[in-house]
PDB file of C-alpha atoms in Angstrom:
ATOM      1  CA  UNK A 121      -4.143 -21.164   0.823  1.00 84.00           C
ATOM      2  CA  UNK A 122      -5.882 -18.020  -0.452  1.00 92.00           C
ATOM      3  CA  UNK A 123      -6.731 -15.587   2.333  1.00 96.00           C
ATOM      4  CA  UNK A 124      -7.040 -12.283   0.464  1.00 97.00           C
ATOM      5  CA  UNK A 125      -8.188 -10.528  -2.668  1.00 98.00           C
ATOM      6  CA  UNK A 126      -6.803  -7.360  -4.264  1.00 98.00           C
ATOM      7  CA  UNK A 127      -9.034  -4.896  -6.066  1.00 98.00           C
ATOM      8  CA  UNK A 128      -9.187  -1.272  -7.145  1.00 98.00           C
ATOM      9  CA  UNK A 129     -10.747   1.526  -5.148  1.00 97.00           C
ATOM     10  CA  UNK A 130     -13.703   3.342  -6.738  1.00 97.00           C
ATOM     11  CA  UNK A 131     -13.176   5.985  -9.435  1.00 96.00           C
ATOM     12  CA  UNK A 132     -14.606   8.573  -7.028  1.00 96.00           C
ATOM     13  CA  UNK A 133     -12.089   7.694  -4.299  1.00 96.00           C
ATOM     14  CA  UNK A 134      -9.274   7.698  -6.886  1.00 97.00           C
ATOM     15  CA  UNK A 135     -10.231  11.165  -8.129  1.00 95.00           C
ATOM     16  CA  UNK A 136     -10.400  12.470  -4.555  1.00 94.00           C
ATOM     17  CA  UNK A 137      -7.009  10.969  -3.657  1.00 94.00           C
ATOM     18  CA  UNK A 138      -5.140  11.986  -6.810  1.00 95.00           C
ATOM     19  CA  UNK A 139      -6.714  15.344  -7.607  1.00 94.00           C
ATOM     20  CA  UNK A 140      -4.929  17.005 -10.538  1.00 92.00           C
ATOM     21  CA  UNK A 141      -2.349  14.181 -10.720  1.00 91.00           C
ATOM     22  CA  UNK A 142      -4.986  11.685 -11.953  1.00 91.00           C
ATOM     23  CA  UNK A 143      -4.566  12.932 -15.539  1.00 90.00           C
ATOM     24  CA  UNK A 144      -0.862  11.927 -15.499  1.00 93.00           C
ATOM     25  CA  UNK A 145      -1.454   8.544 -13.865  1.00 96.00           C
ATOM     26  CA  UNK A 146      -2.179   5.120 -15.274  1.00 96.00           C
ATOM     27  CA  UNK A 147      -5.987   4.925 -15.589  1.00 96.00           C
ATOM     28  CA  UNK A 148      -7.391   3.339 -12.424  1.00 97.00           C
ATOM     29  CA  UNK A 149      -8.819   0.272 -14.160  1.00 97.00           C
ATOM     30  CA  UNK A 150      -5.415  -0.355 -15.822  1.00 97.00           C
ATOM     31  CA  UNK A 151      -3.332  -0.235 -12.642  1.00 98.00           C
ATOM     32  CA  UNK A 152      -1.997  -3.781 -12.298  1.00 98.00           C
ATOM     33  CA  UNK A 153      -3.212  -5.635  -9.233  1.00 98.00           C
ATOM     34  CA  UNK A 154      -0.266  -6.632  -7.034  1.00 98.00           C
ATOM     35  CA  UNK A 155       1.247  -9.941  -8.042  1.00 97.00           C
ATOM     36  CA  UNK A 156       4.128 -12.208  -7.156  1.00 96.00           C
ATOM     37  CA  UNK A 157       6.954 -12.425  -9.691  1.00 94.00           C
ATOM     38  CA  UNK A 158       7.592 -16.152  -9.178  1.00 96.00           C
ATOM     39  CA  UNK A 159       5.836 -19.084  -7.523  1.00 95.00           C
ATOM     40  CA  UNK A 160       8.345 -18.887  -4.655  1.00 96.00           C
ATOM     41  CA  UNK A 161       7.996 -15.130  -4.086  1.00 95.00           C
ATOM     42  CA  UNK A 162       6.429 -14.115  -0.779  1.00 95.00           C
ATOM     43  CA  UNK A 163       5.883 -10.482  -1.777  1.00 96.00           C
ATOM     44  CA  UNK A 164       3.208  -9.041  -4.038  1.00 98.00           C
ATOM     45  CA  UNK A 165       4.686  -6.187  -6.077  1.00 97.00           C
ATOM     46  CA  UNK A 166       2.835  -2.852  -6.100  1.00 98.00           C
ATOM     47  CA  UNK A 167       3.120  -0.546  -9.120  1.00 97.00           C
ATOM     48  CA  UNK A 168       3.406   3.248  -8.966  1.00 97.00           C
ATOM     49  CA  UNK A 169       0.475   4.687 -10.953  1.00 98.00           C
ATOM     50  CA  UNK A 170       2.220   8.022 -11.549  1.00 97.00           C
ATOM     51  CA  UNK A 171       5.771   9.314 -11.616  1.00 97.00           C
ATOM     52  CA  UNK A 172       6.799  10.515  -8.173  1.00 96.00           C
ATOM     53  CA  UNK A 173       9.944  12.474  -7.369  1.00 97.00           C
ATOM     54  CA  UNK A 174      11.160  12.076  -3.802  1.00 97.00           C
ATOM     55  CA  UNK A 175      13.379  15.047  -2.967  1.00 97.00           C
ATOM     56  CA  UNK A 176      16.769  14.608  -1.315  1.00 97.00           C
ATOM     57  CA  UNK A 177      16.173  14.187   2.407  1.00 96.00           C
ATOM     58  CA  UNK A 178      12.413  14.313   1.840  1.00 97.00           C
ATOM     59  CA  UNK A 179       9.420  12.072   1.444  1.00 97.00           C
ATOM     60  CA  UNK A 180       6.503  11.456  -0.872  1.00 97.00           C
ATOM     61  CA  UNK A 181       3.181   9.632  -0.620  1.00 96.00           C
ATOM     62  CA  UNK A 182       2.255   7.208  -3.391  1.00 97.00           C
ATOM     63  CA  UNK A 183      -1.443   6.462  -3.869  1.00 97.00           C
ATOM     64  CA  UNK A 184      -1.645   2.929  -5.273  1.00 98.00           C
ATOM     65  CA  UNK A 185      -5.348   2.797  -6.193  1.00 98.00           C
ATOM     66  CA  UNK A 186      -5.363  -0.687  -4.634  1.00 98.00           C
ATOM     67  CA  UNK A 187      -7.241  -2.191  -1.701  1.00 98.00           C
ATOM     68  CA  UNK A 188      -6.902  -5.633  -0.094  1.00 98.00           C
ATOM     69  CA  UNK A 189      -9.690  -7.633   1.498  1.00 97.00           C
ATOM     70  CA  UNK A 190      -8.338 -10.386   3.736  1.00 97.00           C
ATOM     71  CA  UNK A 191      -9.533 -12.915   6.235  1.00 96.00           C
ATOM     72  CA  UNK A 192      -9.516 -11.910   9.934  1.00 93.00           C
ATOM     73  CA  UNK A 193      -6.285 -12.931  11.643  1.00 94.00           C
ATOM     74  CA  UNK A 194      -4.137 -11.786   8.732  1.00 97.00           C
ATOM     75  CA  UNK A 195      -2.191  -8.597   8.033  1.00 98.00           C
ATOM     76  CA  UNK A 196      -0.575  -7.258   4.869  1.00 98.00           C
ATOM     77  CA  UNK A 197       2.886  -5.884   5.629  1.00 97.00           C
ATOM     78  CA  UNK A 198       4.502  -3.495   3.131  1.00 97.00           C
ATOM     79  CA  UNK A 199       8.221  -3.127   2.474  1.00 94.00           C
ATOM     80  CA  UNK A 200      10.268  -1.398  -0.236  1.00 91.00           C
ATOM     81  CA  UNK A 201      11.302  -3.745  -3.027  1.00 90.00           C
ATOM     82  CA  UNK A 202      14.810  -4.984  -2.291  1.00 83.00           C
ATOM     83  CA  UNK A 203      16.259  -3.647  -5.536  1.00 83.00           C
ATOM     84  CA  UNK A 204      14.873  -0.155  -4.890  1.00 84.00           C
ATOM     85  CA  UNK A 205      16.215  -0.023  -1.343  1.00 81.00           C
ATOM     86  CA  UNK A 206      19.654  -1.281  -2.356  1.00 86.00           C
ATOM     87  CA  UNK A 207      19.915   0.928  -5.446  1.00 87.00           C
ATOM     88  CA  UNK A 208      18.593   4.186  -3.940  1.00 87.00           C
ATOM     89  CA  UNK A 209      18.372   3.824  -0.145  1.00 88.00           C
ATOM     90  CA  UNK A 210      14.622   4.519  -0.290  1.00 91.00           C
ATOM     91  CA  UNK A 211      12.663   3.239   2.714  1.00 93.00           C
ATOM     92  CA  UNK A 212       9.129   3.395   3.994  1.00 92.00           C
ATOM     93  CA  UNK A 213       8.660   6.340   6.349  1.00 90.00           C
ATOM     94  CA  UNK A 214       7.232   4.067   9.035  1.00 87.00           C
ATOM     95  CA  UNK A 215       9.757   1.254   8.332  1.00 85.00           C
ATOM     96  CA  UNK A 216       7.048  -1.314   7.521  1.00 90.00           C
ATOM     97  CA  UNK A 217       3.490  -0.588   6.467  1.00 92.00           C
ATOM     98  CA  UNK A 218       0.718  -2.426   8.296  1.00 95.00           C
ATOM     99  CA  UNK A 219      -2.555  -2.998   6.439  1.00 96.00           C
ATOM    100  CA  UNK A 220      -5.087  -4.387   8.926  1.00 95.00           C
ATOM    101  CA  UNK A 221      -7.780  -6.848   7.889  1.00 93.00           C
ATOM    102  CA  UNK A 222     -10.550  -4.301   8.561  1.00 93.00           C
ATOM    103  CA  UNK A 223      -8.849  -1.468   6.634  1.00 95.00           C
ATOM    104  CA  UNK A 224     -10.594  -2.502   3.385  1.00 95.00           C
ATOM    105  CA  UNK A 225     -13.871  -1.238   4.875  1.00 92.00           C
ATOM    106  CA  UNK A 226     -12.636   2.195   6.026  1.00 92.00           C
ATOM    107  CA  UNK A 227     -14.127   5.417   4.678  1.00 92.00           C
ATOM    108  CA  UNK A 228     -11.339   5.632   2.094  1.00 93.00           C
ATOM    109  CA  UNK A 229     -12.264   2.107   0.854  1.00 95.00           C
ATOM    110  CA  UNK A 230      -8.989   0.717   2.188  1.00 96.00           C
ATOM    111  CA  UNK A 231      -6.902   2.691  -0.316  1.00 97.00           C
ATOM    112  CA  UNK A 232      -3.326   1.500   0.218  1.00 97.00           C
ATOM    113  CA  UNK A 233      -0.952   4.455   0.298  1.00 96.00           C
ATOM    114  CA  UNK A 234       2.789   4.200   0.776  1.00 96.00           C
ATOM    115  CA  UNK A 235       4.937   7.018   2.135  1.00 96.00           C
ATOM    116  CA  UNK A 236       8.553   6.731   1.052  1.00 96.00           C
ATOM    117  CA  UNK A 237      11.548   8.543   2.556  1.00 96.00           C
ATOM    118  CA  UNK A 238      14.694   9.429   0.656  1.00 96.00           C
ATOM    119  CA  UNK A 239      17.681   9.701   3.033  1.00 95.00           C
ATOM    120  CA  UNK A 240      20.141  10.430   0.204  1.00 94.00           C
ATOM    121  CA  UNK A 241      21.555  13.734  -1.031  1.00 95.00           C
ATOM    122  CA  UNK A 242      19.951  13.366  -4.466  1.00 95.00           C
ATOM    123  CA  UNK A 243      16.319  13.205  -5.575  1.00 97.00           C
ATOM    124  CA  UNK A 244      14.958   9.772  -6.517  1.00 96.00           C
ATOM    125  CA  UNK A 245      12.302   9.253  -9.159  1.00 96.00           C
ATOM    126  CA  UNK A 246       9.818   6.394  -8.953  1.00 96.00           C
ATOM    127  CA  UNK A 247       8.661   5.963 -12.535  1.00 96.00           C
ATOM    128  CA  UNK A 248       5.081   5.584 -13.701  1.00 97.00           C
ATOM    129  CA  UNK A 249       4.457   1.830 -13.838  1.00 97.00           C
ATOM    130  CA  UNK A 250       7.545   0.983 -11.738  1.00 96.00           C
ATOM    131  CA  UNK A 251       7.236  -1.748  -9.128  1.00 95.00           C
ATOM    132  CA  UNK A 252       8.293   0.055  -5.951  1.00 95.00           C
ATOM    133  CA  UNK A 253       7.092  -1.878  -2.895  1.00 95.00           C
ATOM    134  CA  UNK A 254       5.989  -5.347  -1.950  1.00 96.00           C
ATOM    135  CA  UNK A 255       3.318  -6.674   0.347  1.00 97.00           C
ATOM    136  CA  UNK A 256       3.539  -9.898   2.330  1.00 97.00           C
ATOM    137  CA  UNK A 257       0.498 -11.494   4.001  1.00 98.00           C
ATOM    138  CA  UNK A 258       1.213 -12.809   7.491  1.00 97.00           C
ATOM    139  CA  UNK A 259      -0.976 -14.380  10.182  1.00 97.00           C
ATOM    140  CA  UNK A 260      -1.029 -12.750  13.595  1.00 94.00           C
ATOM    141  CA  UNK A 261      -2.104 -13.793  17.057  1.00 90.00           C
ATOM    142  CA  UNK A 262      -3.925 -11.901  19.786  1.00 87.00           C
ATOM    143  CA  UNK A 263      -3.490 -11.635  23.546  1.00 89.00           C
ATOM    144  CA  UNK A 264      -5.942 -13.253  25.950  1.00 86.00           C
ATOM    145  CA  UNK A 265      -6.679  -9.815  27.411  1.00 84.00           C
ATOM    146  CA  UNK A 266      -8.222  -8.489  24.157  1.00 77.00           C
ATOM    147  CA  UNK A 267     -11.749  -7.425  24.952  1.00 70.00           C
ATOM    148  CA  UNK A 268     -12.502  -3.813  24.043  1.00 66.00           C
ATOM    149  CA  UNK A 269     -12.562  -2.693  20.428  1.00 66.00           C
ATOM    150  CA  UNK A 270     -13.700   0.399  18.588  1.00 66.00           C
ATOM    151  CA  UNK A 271     -15.131   0.469  15.100  1.00 66.00           C
ATOM    152  CA  UNK A 272     -12.695   1.644  12.409  1.00 58.00           C
ATOM    153  CA  UNK A 273     -13.935   4.891  10.959  1.00 60.00           C
ATOM    154  CA  UNK A 274     -11.100   6.605   9.152  1.00 59.00           C
ATOM    155  CA  UNK A 275      -8.577   5.436   6.634  1.00 55.00           C
ATOM    156  CA  UNK A 276      -4.800   5.816   6.483  1.00 51.00           C
ATOM    157  CA  UNK A 277      -3.366   5.941  10.030  1.00 56.00           C
ATOM    158  CA  UNK A 278      -6.838   5.991  11.559  1.00 51.00           C
ATOM    159  CA  UNK A 279      -6.488   3.627  14.496  1.00 52.00           C
ATOM    160  CA  UNK A 280      -4.506   6.105  16.642  1.00 50.00           C
ATOM    161  CA  UNK A 281      -6.286   7.592  19.630  1.00 44.00           C
TER     162      UNK A 281
END
């Protein structure tokens, strides 16, 4: 059952997000769309468009250049790739990323960004073109009491009040 579609953000949004780092990154149109490695894989692997060094005890934000349009009632959850977490201890700063179904239509075009935290005593490098996180689509339910909603306006982390 197909419930989503990956695509790239616009060149204008990419330039705004990456700034001076865009010259060192994989060209936007060449960034691979997330894909599963095998037919039995649940996770879609995301590729780092540019080399990113995460300092010891620090964090870094990776701009993927990717957006996901999905059917209502679904969410894309992001996790570090198992091999990266086991090998380096890297984790997502917020434990699991939540990409809501209406995020694709935010002002930032639904640009999926992933903030990684390095709890180790040594810097960790995520290489240009390295698969570093995975996204899993999951259905979700709602409570009977749901009744009042606001329109999404911002992008990353924008639903907080």
